[in-house]
Amino acid sequence: MYIVLIVNHWKRSCFMIWYLLVVGLHIFVVVLWTGYILFWGIVIGPLSQSSSVPNAADMLKMMNRSVWPPALIPPTLRLRFPWLGWVALLILSATGAYLLYLRGVRFESFVSGIMFHSPFGRIIAGKLLLVIGLAVGQLMMSRQPTPRLVYCNLVLTLAVIGLSVLLVH
Amino acid sequence: MSWYQLTVALHLLAMCIWFGHMFFWTLVIGPVTNRLTPPETGQTLRQLSLRWGGLGWPALGVLIITGAIMLNSRGVTLSEVISGAFFTNPFGRLLGMKFLLVAWMIVYQFAIGHRAAPRLIYINMAAALTILVLSIFLVRAPGFF
């Protein structure tokens, strides 16, 4: 009897630690992603209008595209983690899908559209649309990061965070 | 969206802005600006970032105000915190650790700010990460310990 109780308690604790790790990773990547978008928002925009650093805007644009094709980018301008934006989106999608699964959301209800009949489902739908918008924005930014696009991505990021709060609280 | 949800959203946003800027600049952008030639370009980029990115203090203000509101909505009063009665349970002790780490980050912000601190910045980032972990425990698993 006691052994069963101990084993159950141990299983619950392990699951809780695993769940907290996934939540922690999700939130940590959100923080990094916000920093990434914010950096372009507060530096690229003003830089493109600044005359004090003639080549800086071009340099930063190059740094944003520094992985592909790498041969075109001078080594000094290569970012330490140039793939950060895409990896962040991938981790956010994977951990987000897993957290939804833990809340009982199944792929079938998602595909059939049953999930979207509830307010919770509609918020998820809104969040998914915004995340798709972020991925498109990221794709366009990797080609040409214009200030308007950067600010648009920043607003989308803030909206996703707002919807996430509605989902969780 | 209720007032409580708005408060949580603002708290999260301020946290993302403060920590996100710190992590991204230190880990990703900083090393590149150090390698730019001529060095003045990197210096100017850093100055521009400070001029336009001085979001640390406003974010901190939002975090303290929204944090206090959220604690109040959970039934925590100022007198409990001052008397120390609040810190007698596990939830209070976790929150006490979070307060200490936030106090460290405020001291860092005062003493170092945006000046270069090659070693201390990593301690500051470790403090930020621990605050993040503690916050997740406080919200998602308050009865875990």
mmCIF file of C-alpha atoms in Angstrom:
data_model
loop_
_atom_site.group_PDB
_atom_site.id
_atom_site.type_symbol
_atom_site.label_atom_id
_atom_site.label_comp_id
_atom_site.label_asym_id
_atom_site.label_seq_id
_atom_site.Cartn_x
_atom_site.Cartn_y
_atom_site.Cartn_z
ATOM 1 C CA MET A 1 0.000 0.000 0.000
ATOM 2 C CA TYR A 2 2.694 2.464 1.074
ATOM 3 C CA ILE A 3 4.876 1.441 -1.857
ATOM 4 C CA VAL A 4 2.045 2.204 -4.306
ATOM 5 C CA LEU A 5 1.542 5.610 -2.668
ATOM 6 C CA ILE A 6 5.264 6.378 -2.826
ATOM 7 C CA VAL A 7 5.487 5.294 -6.486
ATOM 8 C CA ASN A 8 2.443 7.397 -7.397
ATOM 9 C CA HIS A 9 3.880 10.400 -5.565
ATOM 10 C CA TRP A 10 7.205 9.908 -7.337
ATOM 11 C CA LYS A 11 5.467 9.682 -10.730
ATOM 12 C CA ARG A 12 3.482 12.856 -10.029
ATOM 13 C CA SER A 13 6.650 14.687 -8.959
ATOM 14 C CA CYS A 14 8.551 13.576 -12.081
ATOM 15 C CA PHE A 15 5.675 14.654 -14.302
ATOM 16 C CA MET A 16 5.452 18.023 -12.520
ATOM 17 C CA ILE A 17 9.194 18.633 -12.973
ATOM 18 C CA TRP A 18 8.912 17.698 -16.675
ATOM 19 C CA TYR A 19 5.903 20.013 -17.088
ATOM 20 C CA LEU A 20 7.721 22.887 -15.360
ATOM 21 C CA LEU A 21 10.774 22.340 -17.577
ATOM 22 C CA VAL A 22 8.628 22.580 -20.718
ATOM 23 C CA VAL A 23 6.868 25.719 -19.432
ATOM 24 C CA GLY A 24 10.242 27.192 -18.434
ATOM 25 C CA LEU A 25 11.734 26.517 -21.865
ATOM 26 C CA HIS A 26 8.671 28.017 -23.580
ATOM 27 C CA ILE A 27 8.850 31.209 -21.506
ATOM 28 C CA PHE A 28 12.645 31.506 -21.783
ATOM 29 C CA VAL A 29 12.442 31.310 -25.577
ATOM 30 C CA VAL A 30 9.629 33.908 -25.561
ATOM 31 C CA VAL A 31 11.988 36.202 -23.640
ATOM 32 C CA LEU A 32 14.821 35.612 -26.148
ATOM 33 C CA TRP A 33 12.456 36.082 -29.077
ATOM 34 C CA THR A 34 11.193 39.384 -27.638
ATOM 35 C CA GLY A 35 14.784 40.526 -27.168
ATOM 36 C CA TYR A 36 15.529 39.598 -30.759
ATOM 37 C CA ILE A 37 12.520 41.478 -32.158
ATOM 38 C CA LEU A 38 13.049 44.377 -29.778
ATOM 39 C CA PHE A 39 16.665 44.732 -30.857
ATOM 40 C CA TRP A 40 15.664 45.189 -34.467
ATOM 41 C CA GLY A 41 12.826 47.496 -33.425
ATOM 42 C CA ILE A 42 14.938 49.836 -31.353
ATOM 43 C CA VAL A 43 18.137 49.753 -33.397
ATOM 44 C CA ILE A 44 17.275 49.158 -37.058
ATOM 45 C CA GLY A 45 14.475 51.737 -37.221
ATOM 46 C CA PRO A 46 16.477 54.645 -35.754
ATOM 47 C CA LEU A 47 19.605 53.525 -37.608
ATOM 48 C CA SER A 48 17.907 53.675 -40.956
ATOM 49 C CA GLN A 49 17.059 57.315 -40.244
ATOM 50 C CA SER A 50 20.372 58.167 -38.598
ATOM 51 C CA SER A 51 23.117 59.915 -40.524
ATOM 52 C CA SER A 52 25.765 59.485 -37.804
ATOM 53 C CA VAL A 53 26.550 55.861 -38.767
ATOM 54 C CA PRO A 54 26.603 55.753 -42.556
ATOM 55 C CA ASN A 55 27.106 51.997 -43.054
ATOM 56 C CA ALA A 56 25.653 50.650 -39.826
ATOM 57 C CA ALA A 57 22.165 49.918 -41.149
ATOM 58 C CA ASP A 58 23.587 47.950 -44.062
ATOM 59 C CA MET A 59 25.897 46.084 -41.709
ATOM 60 C CA LEU A 60 23.037 45.111 -39.415
ATOM 61 C CA LYS A 61 20.928 43.966 -42.331
ATOM 62 C CA MET A 62 23.826 41.827 -43.426
ATOM 63 C CA MET A 63 24.231 40.436 -39.899
ATOM 64 C CA ASN A 64 20.576 39.406 -39.874
ATOM 65 C CA ARG A 65 21.107 37.387 -43.028
ATOM 66 C CA SER A 66 24.507 36.142 -42.003
ATOM 67 C CA VAL A 67 23.892 32.405 -42.307
ATOM 68 C CA TRP A 68 22.798 32.241 -45.859
ATOM 69 C CA PRO A 69 24.924 32.451 -47.908
ATOM 70 C CA PRO A 70 27.741 32.641 -45.341
ATOM 71 C CA ALA A 71 30.456 33.263 -47.881
ATOM 72 C CA LEU A 72 29.076 36.725 -48.631
ATOM 73 C CA ILE A 73 29.257 37.927 -45.039
ATOM 74 C CA PRO A 74 32.562 39.121 -43.583
ATOM 75 C CA PRO A 75 33.481 36.901 -40.580
ATOM 76 C CA THR A 76 33.570 39.905 -38.259
ATOM 77 C CA LEU A 77 29.905 40.633 -38.938
ATOM 78 C CA ARG A 78 28.598 37.126 -38.365
ATOM 79 C CA LEU A 79 26.283 36.757 -35.415
ATOM 80 C CA ARG A 80 27.095 34.162 -32.780
ATOM 81 C CA PHE A 81 23.618 32.611 -33.112
ATOM 82 C CA PRO A 82 22.360 33.729 -36.536
ATOM 83 C CA TRP A 83 19.706 30.989 -36.655
ATOM 84 C CA LEU A 84 18.231 32.126 -33.345
ATOM 85 C CA GLY A 85 14.960 33.440 -34.804
ATOM 86 C CA TRP A 86 14.070 30.188 -36.569
ATOM 87 C CA VAL A 87 15.163 27.921 -33.719
ATOM 88 C CA ALA A 88 13.137 30.056 -31.309
ATOM 89 C CA LEU A 89 10.019 29.729 -33.480
ATOM 90 C CA LEU A 90 10.536 25.977 -33.748
ATOM 91 C CA ILE A 91 10.937 25.494 -29.981
ATOM 92 C CA LEU A 92 7.932 27.740 -29.280
ATOM 93 C CA SER A 93 5.772 25.746 -31.695
ATOM 94 C CA ALA A 94 6.885 22.360 -30.308
ATOM 95 C CA THR A 95 6.568 23.268 -26.615
ATOM 96 C CA GLY A 96 3.314 25.173 -27.270
ATOM 97 C CA ALA A 97 1.784 22.141 -29.031
ATOM 98 C CA TYR A 98 2.883 19.864 -26.189
ATOM 99 C CA LEU A 99 1.428 22.177 -23.531
ATOM 100 C CA LEU A 100 -1.860 22.241 -25.465
ATOM 101 C CA TYR A 101 -1.784 18.428 -25.558
ATOM 102 C CA LEU A 102 -1.358 18.362 -21.784
ATOM 103 C CA ARG A 103 -4.446 20.580 -21.524
ATOM 104 C CA GLY A 104 -6.445 17.967 -23.439
ATOM 105 C CA VAL A 105 -6.355 19.544 -26.903
ATOM 106 C CA ARG A 106 -6.100 16.775 -29.512
ATOM 107 C CA PHE A 107 -5.152 16.963 -33.159
ATOM 108 C CA GLU A 108 -8.536 15.505 -34.236
ATOM 109 C CA SER A 109 -10.544 18.238 -32.484
ATOM 110 C CA PHE A 110 -8.187 20.761 -34.016
ATOM 111 C CA VAL A 111 -8.582 19.429 -37.586
ATOM 112 C CA SER A 112 -12.348 18.897 -37.309
ATOM 113 C CA GLY A 113 -12.769 22.430 -35.979
ATOM 114 C CA ILE A 114 -14.662 21.322 -32.834
ATOM 115 C CA MET A 115 -11.996 22.954 -30.693
ATOM 116 C CA PHE A 116 -12.758 26.404 -32.088
ATOM 117 C CA HIS A 117 -16.358 26.359 -30.790
ATOM 118 C CA SER A 118 -15.185 27.292 -27.293
ATOM 119 C CA PRO A 119 -13.691 30.678 -26.278
ATOM 120 C CA PHE A 120 -10.461 28.826 -25.338
ATOM 121 C CA GLY A 121 -10.282 27.363 -28.869
ATOM 122 C CA ARG A 122 -10.943 30.709 -30.484
ATOM 123 C CA ILE A 123 -8.110 32.314 -28.512
ATOM 124 C CA ILE A 124 -5.798 29.477 -29.621
ATOM 125 C CA ALA A 125 -6.899 30.064 -33.211
ATOM 126 C CA GLY A 126 -6.094 33.767 -32.864
ATOM 127 C CA LYS A 127 -2.721 32.931 -31.374
ATOM 128 C CA LEU A 128 -1.948 30.447 -34.151
ATOM 129 C CA LEU A 129 -2.782 33.034 -36.801
ATOM 130 C CA LEU A 130 -0.482 35.541 -35.118
ATOM 131 C CA VAL A 131 2.313 32.952 -34.868
ATOM 132 C CA ILE A 132 1.933 32.229 -38.601
ATOM 133 C CA GLY A 133 2.156 35.999 -39.136
ATOM 134 C CA LEU A 134 5.364 36.035 -37.065
ATOM 135 C CA ALA A 135 6.859 33.217 -39.151
ATOM 136 C CA VAL A 136 6.018 35.084 -42.365
ATOM 137 C CA GLY A 137 7.472 38.271 -40.865
ATOM 138 C CA GLN A 138 10.616 36.384 -39.866
ATOM 139 C CA LEU A 139 10.947 35.047 -43.411
ATOM 140 C CA MET A 140 10.561 38.527 -44.876
ATOM 141 C CA MET A 141 12.945 39.994 -42.293
ATOM 142 C CA SER A 142 15.626 37.486 -43.224
ATOM 143 C CA ARG A 143 15.391 38.810 -46.790
ATOM 144 C CA GLN A 144 15.071 42.525 -46.059
ATOM 145 C CA PRO A 145 14.465 43.835 -42.523
ATOM 146 C CA THR A 146 12.600 47.094 -43.114
ATOM 147 C CA PRO A 147 11.655 49.189 -40.030
ATOM 148 C CA ARG A 148 7.924 48.792 -40.801
ATOM 149 C CA LEU A 149 8.248 45.007 -40.861
ATOM 150 C CA VAL A 150 10.254 45.015 -37.634
ATOM 151 C CA TYR A 151 7.637 47.127 -35.806
ATOM 152 C CA CYS A 152 4.877 44.907 -37.232
ATOM 153 C CA ASN A 153 6.648 41.827 -35.806
ATOM 154 C CA LEU A 154 7.040 43.602 -32.464
ATOM 155 C CA VAL A 155 3.289 44.330 -32.298
ATOM 156 C CA LEU A 156 2.508 40.706 -33.267
ATOM 157 C CA THR A 157 4.831 39.452 -30.508
ATOM 158 C CA LEU A 158 3.105 41.648 -27.918
ATOM 159 C CA ALA A 159 -0.319 40.459 -29.123
ATOM 160 C CA VAL A 160 0.771 36.794 -28.829
ATOM 161 C CA ILE A 161 1.904 37.397 -25.243
ATOM 162 C CA GLY A 162 -1.454 39.067 -24.462
ATOM 163 C CA LEU A 163 -3.413 36.116 -25.907
ATOM 164 C CA SER A 164 -1.204 33.645 -24.012
ATOM 165 C CA VAL A 165 -2.147 35.338 -20.745
ATOM 166 C CA LEU A 166 -5.821 34.990 -21.670
ATOM 167 C CA LEU A 167 -5.260 31.282 -22.354
ATOM 168 C CA VAL A 168 -3.471 30.506 -19.110
ATOM 169 C CA HIS A 169 -5.193 32.777 -16.567
ATOM 170 C CA MET B 1 -9.672 40.929 -20.518
ATOM 171 C CA SER B 2 -9.993 41.492 -16.755
ATOM 172 C CA TRP B 3 -7.821 43.869 -14.726
ATOM 173 C CA TYR B 4 -5.937 40.904 -13.292
ATOM 174 C CA GLN B 5 -5.182 39.502 -16.765
ATOM 175 C CA LEU B 6 -4.093 42.945 -17.921
ATOM 176 C CA THR B 7 -1.747 43.171 -14.929
ATOM 177 C CA VAL B 8 -0.272 39.725 -15.671
ATOM 178 C CA ALA B 9 0.158 40.640 -19.355
ATOM 179 C CA LEU B 10 1.940 43.898 -18.463
ATOM 180 C CA HIS B 11 4.166 42.040 -15.964
ATOM 181 C CA LEU B 12 5.133 39.473 -18.620
ATOM 182 C CA LEU B 13 5.732 42.125 -21.273
ATOM 183 C CA ALA B 14 7.967 44.186 -18.980
ATOM 184 C CA MET B 15 9.879 41.016 -18.043
ATOM 185 C CA CYS B 16 10.324 40.063 -21.707
ATOM 186 C CA ILE B 17 11.544 43.555 -22.579
ATOM 187 C CA TRP B 18 14.006 43.781 -19.683
ATOM 188 C CA PHE B 19 15.402 40.235 -19.785
ATOM 189 C CA GLY B 20 15.079 39.849 -23.558
ATOM 190 C CA HIS B 21 17.109 42.957 -24.271
ATOM 191 C CA MET B 22 19.756 41.930 -21.734
ATOM 192 C CA PHE B 23 20.094 38.334 -22.958
ATOM 193 C CA PHE B 24 20.006 39.153 -26.659
ATOM 194 C CA TRP B 25 22.418 42.047 -26.460
ATOM 195 C CA THR B 26 24.912 40.205 -24.239
ATOM 196 C CA LEU B 27 24.866 36.835 -25.996
ATOM 197 C CA VAL B 28 24.289 37.765 -29.634
ATOM 198 C CA ILE B 29 24.905 41.411 -30.555
ATOM 199 C CA GLY B 30 27.621 42.448 -28.086
ATOM 200 C CA PRO B 31 30.314 40.089 -29.455
ATOM 201 C CA VAL B 32 29.683 41.353 -32.996
ATOM 202 C CA THR B 33 29.893 45.050 -32.121
ATOM 203 C CA ASN B 34 33.242 44.365 -30.445
ATOM 204 C CA ARG B 35 34.634 43.003 -33.736
ATOM 205 C CA LEU B 36 33.376 45.800 -36.008
ATOM 206 C CA THR B 37 35.935 47.890 -37.830
ATOM 207 C CA PRO B 38 36.465 50.737 -37.375
ATOM 208 C CA PRO B 39 35.784 50.274 -33.606
ATOM 209 C CA GLU B 40 33.932 53.617 -33.559
ATOM 210 C CA THR B 41 31.076 52.015 -35.501
ATOM 211 C CA GLY B 42 30.532 49.421 -32.769
ATOM 212 C CA GLN B 43 30.732 52.152 -30.163
ATOM 213 C CA THR B 44 28.163 54.268 -32.001
ATOM 214 C CA LEU B 45 25.842 51.273 -32.366
ATOM 215 C CA ARG B 46 26.068 50.681 -28.628
ATOM 216 C CA GLN B 47 25.300 54.343 -27.912
ATOM 217 C CA LEU B 48 22.330 54.269 -30.288
ATOM 218 C CA SER B 49 21.026 51.179 -28.572
ATOM 219 C CA LEU B 50 21.275 52.940 -25.210
ATOM 220 C CA ARG B 51 19.610 56.100 -26.475
ATOM 221 C CA TRP B 52 16.689 54.254 -27.997
ATOM 222 C CA GLY B 53 16.720 51.191 -25.839
ATOM 223 C CA GLY B 54 16.779 52.692 -22.345
ATOM 224 C CA LEU B 55 13.843 50.511 -21.379
ATOM 225 C CA GLY B 56 15.356 48.946 -18.246
ATOM 226 C CA TRP B 57 14.082 51.422 -15.656
ATOM 227 C CA PRO B 58 10.550 51.830 -17.083
ATOM 228 C CA ALA B 59 10.273 48.027 -17.331
ATOM 229 C CA LEU B 60 11.460 47.676 -13.736
ATOM 230 C CA GLY B 61 8.855 50.222 -12.587
ATOM 231 C CA VAL B 62 6.086 48.283 -14.371
ATOM 232 C CA LEU B 63 7.354 44.988 -12.881
ATOM 233 C CA ILE B 64 7.300 46.318 -9.300
ATOM 234 C CA ILE B 65 3.838 47.907 -9.610
ATOM 235 C CA THR B 66 2.198 44.954 -11.392
ATOM 236 C CA GLY B 67 3.984 42.466 -9.090
ATOM 237 C CA ALA B 68 2.601 44.281 -6.030
ATOM 238 C CA ILE B 69 -0.923 44.310 -7.525
ATOM 239 C CA MET B 70 -0.750 40.560 -8.298
ATOM 240 C CA LEU B 71 0.467 39.757 -4.783
ATOM 241 C CA ASN B 72 -2.325 41.882 -3.332
ATOM 242 C CA SER B 73 -4.891 40.039 -5.438
ATOM 243 C CA ARG B 74 -3.498 36.767 -3.979
ATOM 244 C CA GLY B 75 -4.228 38.116 -0.492
ATOM 245 C CA VAL B 76 -0.695 39.173 0.439
ATOM 246 C CA THR B 77 -0.599 42.433 2.414
ATOM 247 C CA LEU B 78 2.280 44.877 2.924
ATOM 248 C CA SER B 79 2.157 44.426 6.706
ATOM 249 C CA GLU B 80 2.629 40.646 6.304
ATOM 250 C CA VAL B 81 5.680 41.220 4.132
ATOM 251 C CA ILE B 82 7.198 43.821 6.480
ATOM 252 C CA SER B 83 6.565 41.765 9.625
ATOM 253 C CA GLY B 84 8.059 38.674 7.970
ATOM 254 C CA ALA B 85 4.959 36.576 8.647
ATOM 255 C CA PHE B 86 4.523 36.066 4.925
ATOM 256 C CA PHE B 87 7.867 34.290 4.614
ATOM 257 C CA THR B 88 7.030 31.475 7.039
ATOM 258 C CA ASN B 89 5.409 29.257 4.390
ATOM 259 C CA PRO B 90 7.085 27.674 1.287
ATOM 260 C CA PHE B 91 5.326 30.069 -1.119
ATOM 261 C CA GLY B 92 6.561 33.044 0.904
ATOM 262 C CA ARG B 93 10.095 31.683 1.068
ATOM 263 C CA LEU B 94 10.234 31.196 -2.704
ATOM 264 C CA LEU B 95 8.937 34.714 -3.156
ATOM 265 C CA GLY B 96 11.517 35.955 -0.641
ATOM 266 C CA MET B 97 14.269 34.438 -2.799
ATOM 267 C CA LYS B 98 12.772 36.143 -5.837
ATOM 268 C CA PHE B 99 12.729 39.492 -3.974
ATOM 269 C CA LEU B 100 16.422 39.085 -3.074
ATOM 270 C CA LEU B 101 17.381 38.355 -6.686
ATOM 271 C CA VAL B 102 15.320 41.306 -7.944
ATOM 272 C CA ALA B 103 17.072 43.489 -5.340
ATOM 273 C CA TRP B 104 20.434 42.273 -6.723
ATOM 274 C CA MET B 105 19.362 43.166 -10.260
ATOM 275 C CA ILE B 106 18.264 46.642 -9.154
ATOM 276 C CA VAL B 107 21.652 47.147 -7.440
ATOM 277 C CA TYR B 108 23.363 45.996 -10.657
ATOM 278 C CA GLN B 109 21.256 48.392 -12.705
ATOM 279 C CA PHE B 110 22.222 51.249 -10.363
ATOM 280 C CA ALA B 111 25.915 50.409 -10.052
ATOM 281 C CA ILE B 112 26.772 49.111 -13.534
ATOM 282 C CA GLY B 113 23.834 50.053 -15.755
ATOM 283 C CA HIS B 114 24.894 49.765 -19.373
ATOM 284 C CA ARG B 115 28.625 49.891 -18.734
ATOM 285 C CA ALA B 116 30.696 46.864 -19.730
ATOM 286 C CA ALA B 117 30.948 44.251 -16.982
ATOM 287 C CA PRO B 118 32.242 41.068 -18.649
ATOM 288 C CA ARG B 119 31.873 38.826 -15.571
ATOM 289 C CA LEU B 120 29.134 40.504 -13.568
ATOM 290 C CA ILE B 121 26.747 40.502 -16.516
ATOM 291 C CA TYR B 122 26.757 36.694 -16.479
ATOM 292 C CA ILE B 123 25.936 36.699 -12.758
ATOM 293 C CA ASN B 124 23.140 39.128 -13.561
ATOM 294 C CA MET B 125 21.852 36.836 -16.303
ATOM 295 C CA ALA B 126 22.004 33.869 -13.921
ATOM 296 C CA ALA B 127 19.930 35.914 -11.452
ATOM 297 C CA ALA B 128 17.427 36.707 -14.213
ATOM 298 C CA LEU B 129 17.163 33.020 -15.156
ATOM 299 C CA THR B 130 16.655 32.017 -11.514
ATOM 300 C CA ILE B 131 13.929 34.661 -11.173
ATOM 301 C CA LEU B 132 12.241 33.156 -14.231
ATOM 302 C CA VAL B 133 12.409 29.627 -12.768
ATOM 303 C CA LEU B 134 11.155 30.788 -9.350
ATOM 304 C CA SER B 135 8.267 32.669 -10.990
ATOM 305 C CA ILE B 136 7.222 29.555 -12.899
ATOM 306 C CA PHE B 137 7.287 27.521 -9.670
ATOM 307 C CA LEU B 138 5.288 30.205 -7.853
ATOM 308 C CA VAL B 139 2.559 30.353 -10.500
ATOM 309 C CA ARG B 140 2.425 26.803 -11.862
ATOM 310 C CA ALA B 141 3.353 24.685 -8.840
ATOM 311 C CA PRO B 142 2.837 26.692 -5.641
ATOM 312 C CA GLY B 143 2.236 23.536 -3.571
ATOM 313 C CA PHE B 144 5.078 21.515 -5.062
ATOM 314 C CA PHE B 145 7.454 21.914 -2.097
#
